[in-house]
Short mmCIF file of C-alpha atoms in Angstrom, two decimals:
data_model
loop_
_atom_site.label_atom_id
_atom_site.label_comp_id
_atom_site.label_asym_id
_atom_site.label_seq_id
_atom_site.Cartn_x
_atom_site.Cartn_y
_atom_site.Cartn_z
CA UNK A 1 -60.75 -4.02 -14.61
CA UNK A 2 -57.69 -2.13 -15.16
CA UNK A 3 -56.87 -1.51 -18.68
CA UNK A 4 -53.64 -3.90 -19.48
CA UNK A 5 -50.61 -1.78 -20.59
CA UNK A 6 -49.26 -1.89 -24.12
CA UNK A 7 -46.35 -4.07 -24.28
CA UNK A 8 -44.27 -1.20 -25.95
CA UNK A 9 -45.13 2.43 -25.25
CA UNK A 10 -45.93 4.93 -28.07
CA UNK A 11 -43.05 7.61 -26.34
CA UNK A 12 -40.58 4.63 -25.45
CA UNK A 13 -37.56 5.52 -23.95
CA UNK A 14 -35.64 3.43 -26.64
CA UNK A 15 -36.68 5.55 -29.44
CA UNK A 16 -36.59 8.81 -27.33
CA UNK A 17 -33.73 10.27 -29.56
CA UNK A 18 -36.47 10.35 -32.69
CA UNK A 19 -39.38 11.48 -31.25
CA UNK A 20 -37.96 14.42 -29.37
CA UNK A 21 -36.13 15.21 -32.46
CA UNK A 22 -38.62 14.27 -35.36
CA UNK A 23 -42.02 14.59 -33.04
CA UNK A 24 -44.93 13.31 -35.67
CA UNK A 25 -42.59 10.45 -35.92
CA UNK A 26 -44.02 8.24 -33.15
CA UNK A 27 -47.60 8.37 -34.26
CA UNK A 28 -46.31 7.88 -37.94
CA UNK A 29 -44.96 4.63 -37.27
CA UNK A 30 -47.95 3.11 -35.70
CA UNK A 31 -49.21 3.04 -39.31
CA UNK A 32 -46.15 1.08 -40.60
CA UNK A 33 -46.03 -3.00 -38.99
CA UNK A 34 -42.86 -3.70 -37.05
CA UNK A 35 -40.41 -6.25 -37.84
CA UNK A 36 -37.66 -8.28 -36.38
CA UNK A 37 -34.06 -9.16 -37.10
CA UNK A 38 -31.57 -11.87 -36.47
CA UNK A 39 -29.62 -8.83 -34.73
CA UNK A 40 -32.32 -8.00 -32.71
CA UNK A 41 -33.03 -11.63 -31.76
CA UNK A 42 -29.65 -12.06 -30.56
CA UNK A 43 -29.62 -9.35 -28.42
CA UNK A 44 -32.93 -10.15 -26.73
CA UNK A 45 -31.05 -13.78 -25.92
CA UNK A 46 -28.14 -11.81 -24.60
CA UNK A 47 -30.17 -9.62 -22.25
CA UNK A 48 -31.70 -12.62 -20.75
CA UNK A 49 -28.72 -14.35 -20.08
CA UNK A 50 -27.41 -11.13 -18.60
CA UNK A 51 -30.63 -11.19 -16.03
CA UNK A 52 -30.39 -14.89 -15.06
CA UNK A 53 -26.52 -14.03 -14.03
CA UNK A 54 -27.67 -10.65 -11.97
CA UNK A 55 -30.68 -12.30 -10.01
CA UNK A 56 -28.49 -15.46 -9.39
CA UNK A 57 -25.96 -12.85 -7.70
CA UNK A 58 -28.34 -10.34 -6.48
CA UNK A 59 -31.99 -10.52 -6.36
CA UNK A 60 -32.66 -14.50 -6.12
CA UNK A 61 -29.65 -15.52 -3.90
CA UNK A 62 -31.34 -18.53 -2.88
CA UNK A 63 -31.18 -19.91 -6.40
CA UNK A 64 -29.98 -23.05 -6.18
CA UNK A 65 -27.16 -24.14 -8.64
CA UNK A 66 -29.33 -26.85 -10.14
CA UNK A 67 -32.05 -24.44 -10.65
CA UNK A 68 -29.53 -21.78 -12.16
CA UNK A 69 -28.29 -24.14 -14.36
CA UNK A 70 -31.31 -25.63 -15.88
CA UNK A 71 -32.63 -22.16 -16.87
CA UNK A 72 -28.86 -21.52 -18.35
CA UNK A 73 -28.98 -24.43 -20.50
CA UNK A 74 -32.13 -23.86 -21.67
CA UNK A 75 -31.23 -20.23 -22.98
CA UNK A 76 -28.08 -21.90 -24.44
CA UNK A 77 -30.30 -24.18 -26.42
CA UNK A 78 -31.39 -21.26 -28.48
CA UNK A 79 -30.20 -21.67 -32.14
CA UNK A 80 -28.85 -17.98 -31.78
CA UNK A 81 -26.80 -19.18 -28.89
CA UNK A 82 -22.90 -18.59 -29.43
CA UNK A 83 -20.01 -18.90 -26.79
CA UNK A 84 -19.05 -15.56 -27.20
CA UNK A 85 -22.48 -14.60 -25.60
CA UNK A 86 -20.73 -15.96 -22.20
CA UNK A 87 -17.97 -14.13 -21.94
CA UNK A 88 -19.82 -10.66 -23.49
CA UNK A 89 -22.56 -11.12 -20.50
CA UNK A 90 -19.59 -11.73 -17.88
CA UNK A 91 -18.63 -8.23 -19.08
CA UNK A 92 -21.70 -6.31 -18.00
CA UNK A 93 -22.24 -8.64 -14.81
CA UNK A 94 -18.70 -8.00 -13.52
CA UNK A 95 -18.95 -4.55 -14.16
CA UNK A 96 -21.96 -4.45 -11.86
CA UNK A 97 -20.55 -6.94 -9.34
CA UNK A 98 -17.50 -4.34 -9.05
CA UNK A 99 -20.12 -1.50 -8.83
CA UNK A 100 -22.05 -3.08 -5.78
CA UNK A 101 -18.83 -4.31 -4.11
CA UNK A 102 -17.31 -0.93 -4.23
CA UNK A 103 -20.00 0.48 -1.82
CA UNK A 104 -18.95 0.30 2.25
CA UNK A 105 -22.53 -1.56 2.22
CA UNK A 106 -24.77 -3.72 0.30
CA UNK A 107 -26.93 -1.48 -2.34
CA UNK A 108 -30.21 -1.83 -3.75
CA UNK A 109 -30.23 -3.74 -7.05
CA UNK A 110 -32.90 -3.94 -9.22
CA UNK A 111 -33.01 -6.01 -12.62
CA UNK A 112 -35.27 -5.54 -15.53
CA UNK A 113 -36.98 -3.03 -13.89
CA UNK A 114 -40.02 -1.53 -15.31
CA UNK A 115 -40.26 2.49 -15.08
CA UNK A 116 -42.67 5.09 -15.42
CA UNK A 117 -41.59 8.38 -16.54
CA UNK A 118 -45.39 9.16 -17.20
CA UNK A 119 -44.87 12.72 -15.52
CA UNK A 120 -42.78 13.48 -18.47
CA UNK A 121 -44.39 11.73 -21.40
CA UNK A 122 -47.95 10.84 -21.72
CA UNK A 123 -48.22 7.03 -20.91
CA UNK A 124 -44.31 6.90 -20.74
CA UNK A 125 -42.65 3.70 -19.35
CA UNK A 126 -39.90 1.12 -20.05
CA UNK A 127 -37.59 -1.41 -18.77
CA UNK A 128 -34.26 -0.54 -17.40
CA UNK A 129 -31.68 -3.16 -17.92
CA UNK A 130 -30.12 -2.60 -13.90
CA UNK A 131 -30.83 0.14 -10.94
CA UNK A 132 -28.10 0.35 -8.53
CA UNK A 133 -28.82 2.62 -5.70
CA UNK A 134 -26.81 3.23 -2.51
CA UNK A 135 -27.34 6.41 -0.44
CA UNK A 136 -27.65 9.58 -2.46
CA UNK A 137 -25.92 7.67 -5.39
CA UNK A 138 -28.25 5.84 -8.09
CA UNK A 139 -26.80 4.23 -10.94
CA UNK A 140 -28.77 3.33 -14.58
CA UNK A 141 -27.10 0.39 -16.22
CA UNK A 142 -28.10 -0.37 -20.03
CA UNK A 143 -26.43 -3.62 -22.09
CA UNK A 144 -26.27 -3.35 -25.41
CA UNK A 145 -25.42 -6.37 -27.69
CA UNK A 146 -25.13 -4.52 -30.70
CA UNK A 147 -22.04 -4.07 -32.67
CA UNK A 148 -22.94 -1.47 -35.15
CA UNK A 149 -22.85 1.83 -33.81
CA UNK A 150 -21.31 2.85 -30.66
CA UNK A 151 -23.59 4.28 -28.12
CA UNK A 152 -22.35 6.78 -25.55
CA UNK A 153 -23.91 7.80 -21.98
CA UNK A 154 -23.53 11.28 -22.27
CA UNK A 155 -26.79 13.01 -22.52
CA UNK A 156 -28.23 9.72 -23.88
CA UNK A 157 -32.10 10.47 -23.78
CA UNK A 158 -32.96 6.80 -23.56
CA UNK A 159 -30.99 6.18 -20.42
CA UNK A 160 -32.11 9.62 -19.11
CA UNK A 161 -35.64 8.78 -19.26
CA UNK A 162 -34.93 5.46 -17.52
CA UNK A 163 -33.23 7.67 -14.67
CA UNK A 164 -36.35 9.77 -14.41
CA UNK A 165 -38.38 6.69 -13.97
CA UNK A 166 -35.91 5.34 -11.24
CA UNK A 167 -36.02 8.97 -9.24
CA UNK A 168 -40.03 8.53 -9.41
CA UNK A 169 -39.66 4.99 -8.08
CA UNK A 170 -36.98 5.64 -5.60
CA UNK A 171 -37.19 9.18 -4.82
CA UNK A 172 -39.43 8.79 -2.08
CA UNK A 173 -37.02 5.98 -0.40
CA UNK A 174 -33.90 7.05 -1.29
CA UNK A 175 -32.28 11.07 -1.05
CA UNK A 176 -30.77 10.41 -4.70
CA UNK A 177 -28.71 13.49 -5.81
CA UNK A 178 -26.24 11.89 -8.13
CA UNK A 179 -27.22 9.64 -11.13
CA UNK A 180 -24.59 8.01 -13.10
CA UNK A 181 -25.47 6.44 -16.63
CA UNK A 182 -23.69 3.66 -18.09
CA UNK A 183 -23.81 2.05 -21.11
CA UNK A 184 -22.14 -1.29 -21.99
CA UNK A 185 -21.31 -2.35 -25.31
CA UNK A 186 -18.89 -5.39 -24.93
CA UNK A 187 -18.74 -6.47 -28.67
CA UNK A 188 -17.21 -2.75 -29.17
CA UNK A 189 -15.13 -2.73 -26.07
CA UNK A 190 -17.47 0.47 -25.37
CA UNK A 191 -17.85 1.27 -21.52
CA UNK A 192 -19.54 4.60 -21.36
CA UNK A 193 -20.47 6.67 -18.25
CA UNK A 194 -21.88 9.92 -17.61
CA UNK A 195 -22.49 11.63 -13.96
CA UNK A 196 -25.01 14.06 -13.65
CA UNK A 197 -27.44 15.42 -10.97
CA UNK A 198 -31.27 14.58 -10.36
CA UNK A 199 -32.02 18.13 -10.49
CA UNK A 200 -30.65 17.97 -13.40
CA UNK A 201 -32.65 15.64 -14.96
CA UNK A 202 -35.50 16.67 -13.74
CA UNK A 203 -35.15 20.17 -15.00
CA UNK A 204 -34.40 18.20 -18.52
CA UNK A 205 -37.72 16.26 -18.31
CA UNK A 206 -39.39 19.17 -17.72
CA UNK A 207 -38.36 21.63 -19.94
CA UNK A 208 -37.42 19.73 -22.73
CA UNK A 209 -39.17 16.13 -22.56
CA UNK A 210 -42.46 17.19 -21.40
CA UNK A 211 -43.31 19.83 -24.37
CA UNK A 212 -41.69 17.58 -27.20
CA UNK A 213 -43.43 14.62 -25.88
CA UNK A 214 -47.08 16.17 -25.95
CA UNK A 215 -46.42 17.28 -29.50
CA UNK A 216 -45.37 13.55 -30.27
CA UNK A 217 -48.27 12.01 -28.10
CA UNK A 218 -50.47 13.74 -30.96
CA UNK A 219 -48.88 13.39 -33.81
CA UNK A 220 -47.85 16.58 -34.13
CA UNK A 221 -45.01 19.11 -34.52
CA UNK A 222 -42.13 19.22 -37.40
CA UNK A 223 -40.63 16.51 -39.24
CA UNK A 224 -36.54 16.72 -39.25
CA UNK A 225 -34.33 14.69 -40.72
CA UNK A 226 -31.36 13.51 -38.81
CA UNK A 227 -29.07 10.52 -37.98
CA UNK A 228 -31.96 9.29 -35.71
CA UNK A 229 -33.79 8.26 -38.84
CA UNK A 230 -31.25 4.90 -39.10
CA UNK A 231 -29.57 4.80 -35.92
CA UNK A 232 -33.02 4.48 -33.88
CA UNK A 233 -34.54 2.00 -36.64
CA UNK A 234 -37.47 4.43 -37.69
CA UNK A 235 -39.92 2.09 -39.32
CA UNK A 236 -40.56 5.09 -41.70
CA UNK A 237 -37.18 5.74 -42.93
CA UNK A 238 -37.65 4.38 -46.36
CA UNK A 239 -40.51 5.89 -47.06
CA UNK A 240 -41.13 9.36 -45.24
CA UNK A 241 -42.25 11.90 -47.43
CA UNK A 242 -40.71 14.46 -45.52
CA UNK A 243 -37.16 12.83 -45.83
CA UNK A 244 -37.92 12.05 -49.48
CA UNK A 245 -38.78 16.04 -50.09
CA UNK A 246 -35.79 17.15 -48.25
CA UNK A 247 -33.14 14.94 -49.96
CA UNK A 248 -34.37 15.62 -53.10
CA UNK A 249 -34.02 19.39 -52.45
CA UNK A 250 -30.20 19.32 -51.97
CA UNK A 251 -29.55 20.59 -55.52
CA UNK A 252 -31.75 23.69 -54.86
CA UNK A 253 -29.28 24.81 -52.31
CA UNK A 254 -27.21 26.01 -55.45
CA UNK A 255 -29.95 27.09 -57.61
CA UNK A 256 -29.91 30.54 -58.69
CA UNK A 257 -33.70 32.01 -57.95
CA UNK A 258 -33.27 34.93 -60.56
CA UNK A 259 -31.73 33.02 -63.42
CA UNK A 260 -33.07 29.46 -62.40
CA UNK A 261 -29.17 28.03 -63.33
CA UNK A 262 -27.04 26.26 -60.94
CA UNK A 263 -24.61 28.77 -59.27
CA UNK A 264 -21.85 26.65 -59.16
CA UNK A 265 -18.00 27.13 -60.31
CA UNK A 266 -16.47 24.98 -62.78
CA UNK A 267 -14.08 23.35 -59.71
CA UNK A 268 -15.88 23.19 -56.21
CA UNK A 269 -13.77 24.36 -52.98
CA UNK A 270 -13.05 22.80 -49.81
CA UNK A 271 -16.02 24.56 -47.97
CA UNK A 272 -18.29 23.30 -50.68
CA UNK A 273 -17.29 19.88 -50.20
CA UNK A 274 -17.73 19.60 -46.74
CA UNK A 275 -21.01 21.24 -46.88
CA UNK A 276 -22.35 19.30 -49.73
CA UNK A 277 -21.25 15.87 -48.22
CA UNK A 278 -23.16 17.05 -45.22
CA UNK A 279 -26.27 17.02 -46.59
CA UNK A 280 -25.27 14.09 -48.79
CA UNK A 281 -25.00 12.08 -45.76
CA UNK A 282 -28.76 11.63 -45.06
CA UNK A 283 -29.39 11.17 -48.60
CA UNK A 284 -26.91 8.12 -48.79
CA UNK A 285 -28.42 6.41 -46.19
CA UNK A 286 -31.87 7.18 -47.29
CA UNK A 287 -31.43 5.46 -51.01
CA UNK A 288 -30.01 2.57 -49.62
CA UNK A 289 -33.10 2.30 -47.72
CA UNK A 290 -35.24 2.95 -50.04
CA UNK A 291 -33.56 0.18 -52.48
CA UNK A 292 -34.11 -1.99 -49.53
CA UNK A 293 -37.79 -1.36 -49.26
CA UNK A 294 -38.41 -1.76 -52.96
CA UNK A 295 -36.82 -5.02 -53.16
CA UNK A 296 -38.94 -6.58 -50.19
CA UNK A 297 -42.13 -5.04 -51.68
CA UNK A 298 -41.38 -6.48 -55.35
CA UNK A 299 -40.56 -10.04 -53.16
CA UNK A 300 -43.95 -9.60 -51.22
CA UNK A 301 -45.55 -9.66 -54.91
CA UNK A 302 -46.07 -5.69 -54.44
CA UNK A 303 -45.56 -3.31 -57.38
CA UNK A 304 -42.99 -0.68 -57.76
CA UNK A 305 -43.73 1.23 -61.01
CA UNK A 306 -40.71 1.16 -63.17
CA UNK A 307 -38.86 -1.73 -61.49
CA UNK A 308 -38.52 -5.54 -61.38
CA UNK A 309 -36.51 -8.20 -59.93
CA UNK A 310 -34.08 -9.89 -61.68
CA UNK A 311 -31.55 -12.54 -60.97
CA UNK A 312 -28.48 -11.24 -59.78
CA UNK A 313 -24.56 -12.58 -60.10
CA UNK A 314 -24.40 -16.34 -59.16
CA UNK A 315 -21.12 -18.36 -58.72
CA UNK A 316 -20.69 -22.13 -58.91
CA UNK A 317 -20.74 -24.02 -55.83
CA UNK A 318 -20.59 -27.81 -55.13
CA UNK A 319 -23.69 -30.01 -53.90
CA UNK A 320 -21.12 -31.84 -51.77
CA UNK A 321 -17.50 -30.16 -51.70
CA UNK A 322 -16.33 -33.63 -49.19
CA UNK A 323 -17.79 -36.19 -51.82
CA UNK A 324 -16.43 -34.27 -54.69
CA UNK A 325 -12.51 -33.93 -53.44
CA UNK A 326 -12.74 -37.52 -52.45
CA UNK A 327 -13.30 -38.63 -55.74
CA UNK A 328 -10.82 -36.40 -56.93
CA UNK A 329 -8.32 -37.90 -54.60
CA UNK A 330 -9.70 -41.60 -55.75
CA UNK A 331 -8.82 -40.50 -59.24
CA UNK A 332 -5.11 -39.96 -57.95
CA UNK A 333 -5.13 -36.40 -57.11
CA UNK A 334 -3.10 -35.56 -54.02
CA UNK A 335 -4.65 -34.51 -51.21
CA UNK A 336 -2.30 -31.64 -50.48
CA UNK A 337 -3.39 -29.92 -53.79
CA UNK A 338 -7.31 -29.77 -52.85
CA UNK A 339 -7.06 -28.61 -49.12
CA UNK A 340 -5.45 -25.27 -47.71
CA UNK A 341 -4.68 -25.29 -43.70
CA UNK A 342 -5.16 -22.01 -42.66
CA UNK A 343 -6.29 -20.37 -39.25
CA UNK A 344 -10.03 -19.33 -38.78
CA UNK A 345 -10.30 -15.25 -38.10
CA UNK A 346 -10.10 -14.33 -34.80
CA UNK A 347 -13.90 -13.25 -34.43
CA UNK A 348 -14.82 -17.06 -35.32
CA UNK A 349 -12.37 -18.40 -32.98
CA UNK A 350 -13.49 -16.09 -30.23
CA UNK A 351 -17.12 -17.80 -30.91
CA UNK A 352 -15.87 -21.06 -30.05
CA UNK A 353 -13.84 -20.83 -27.15
CA UNK A 354 -14.58 -20.31 -23.31
CA UNK A 355 -14.42 -16.93 -21.54
CA UNK A 356 -11.87 -18.46 -19.49
CA UNK A 357 -9.84 -19.70 -22.36
CA UNK A 358 -9.94 -16.50 -24.15
CA UNK A 359 -8.58 -14.41 -21.08
CA UNK A 360 -5.83 -17.28 -20.03
CA UNK A 361 -4.66 -18.45 -23.41
CA UNK A 362 -5.45 -16.42 -25.99
CA UNK A 363 -5.82 -12.49 -24.81
CA UNK A 364 -2.24 -12.28 -24.66
CA UNK A 365 -1.70 -12.66 -28.49
CA UNK A 366 -3.99 -10.15 -29.12
CA UNK A 367 -3.64 -6.69 -29.84
CA UNK A 368 -5.81 -3.73 -31.16
CA UNK A 369 -4.09 -1.61 -33.81
CA UNK A 370 -4.90 1.73 -34.68
CA UNK A 371 -7.69 2.17 -36.73
CA UNK A 372 -7.65 3.10 -40.46
CA UNK A 373 -8.64 7.06 -40.82
CA UNK A 374 -12.43 7.25 -41.31
CA UNK A 375 -14.40 10.41 -42.58
CA UNK A 376 -16.77 11.83 -39.76
CA UNK A 377 -18.97 15.08 -38.94
CA UNK A 378 -16.87 17.58 -36.79
CA UNK A 379 -19.66 16.87 -33.98
CA UNK A 380 -18.68 12.81 -33.81
CA UNK A 381 -17.25 11.86 -30.39
CA UNK A 382 -14.11 10.14 -31.35
CA UNK A 383 -11.05 12.27 -30.95
CA UNK A 384 -9.20 13.47 -34.45
CA UNK A 385 -6.98 11.11 -35.86
CA UNK A 386 -3.61 10.89 -34.14
CA UNK A 387 -1.53 12.17 -37.46
CA UNK A 388 -2.07 13.13 -40.73
CA UNK A 389 -2.44 10.10 -42.62
CA UNK A 390 -0.94 9.16 -46.11
CA UNK A 391 -3.08 9.07 -49.08
CA UNK A 392 -1.61 5.28 -49.12
CA UNK A 393 -3.11 4.94 -45.51
CA UNK A 394 -6.29 6.80 -46.01
CA UNK A 395 -7.30 4.31 -48.86
CA UNK A 396 -6.17 1.13 -47.31
CA UNK A 397 -2.88 0.62 -48.69
CA UNK A 398 -1.04 -0.24 -52.04
CA UNK A 399 -3.58 -3.20 -53.46
CA UNK A 400 -6.80 -1.81 -52.17
CA UNK A 401 -7.83 -0.25 -55.44
CA UNK A 402 -6.76 -3.35 -57.41
CA UNK A 403 -8.79 -5.27 -54.58
CA UNK A 404 -12.06 -3.26 -55.40
CA UNK A 405 -11.80 -3.75 -59.34
CA UNK A 406 -11.89 -7.11 -59.21
#
């Protein structure tokens, strides 16, 4: 009997940015237990809703409304379901629907397709959300429900590996020349597309991926800290020895090897500010991860020498606010003194209404103003802020400092 595949590949496509940049991390993570989160579970549920909607449209067109509704109602009974999931998954489905209808003939559509890219990464396989093929064109489409970090399609290693898997699976059937990678992040209003060629992807796979993947599979190569430590959710990100060494050596950049003293002027200039900030980005993220790890260890009964758990700040609260205010009203206080009628925030309202009512009723009252100035590295894909902000704008307005002091 053939050996059953692991549920997750060691060199998974979703973690490709991590093991392509820090090759020993793949084996290092094997020694650390995996964990899940509410956000991850919400993403899994949203993907299941996407899959059902696409199967009804493309791969199981004989599915009856009764069957579809029964399956959908089962998903909606999940404790993590929110009405906004229907709207956001529709954004993804409508994109694919419009793409499919744009071709002169019905394209081939695969949903939740397991793909093998083992020719480039040992035992490499993964599941693409959707593959659309028509003639010489192939679209690899990924749905991301997260709302933390925008993800872009251009040069995206996860999507590129899925594309290599699609070329392996369908290249003998379709004369694919052009490949378009698409990432749809509806909660961030982000739809990112990148068009490339099959030849380019195969060259990238052979020259870049294959040698790195060979090292990663063996647990060899050099550790390398970068934004992939956090954005790619490395399980070792808090306790990685290399990361600790690199972050704790920042001060050595300014140490004179001869005198043993720090070679710093009384006031540092802007070039030094930029250099220190760039190095400190990883340091700040690492310290937060380290604090979270230490707290979890202490909560689980494991000692962290020099540290302990204490009771944090606590605010008074009602055991039953409704009964408390009812008692005050009975004592003669007016209800108007105890209750404020204020509208709920947009994000909360959005979760309570249907997509149809959002589009037809609410959307016309919504604008998206320009965001506040935010510091970013020059490599960030976002454009430079439109105008030079005032100091007040940059720090959030005249009341921001007062609020922070409360």
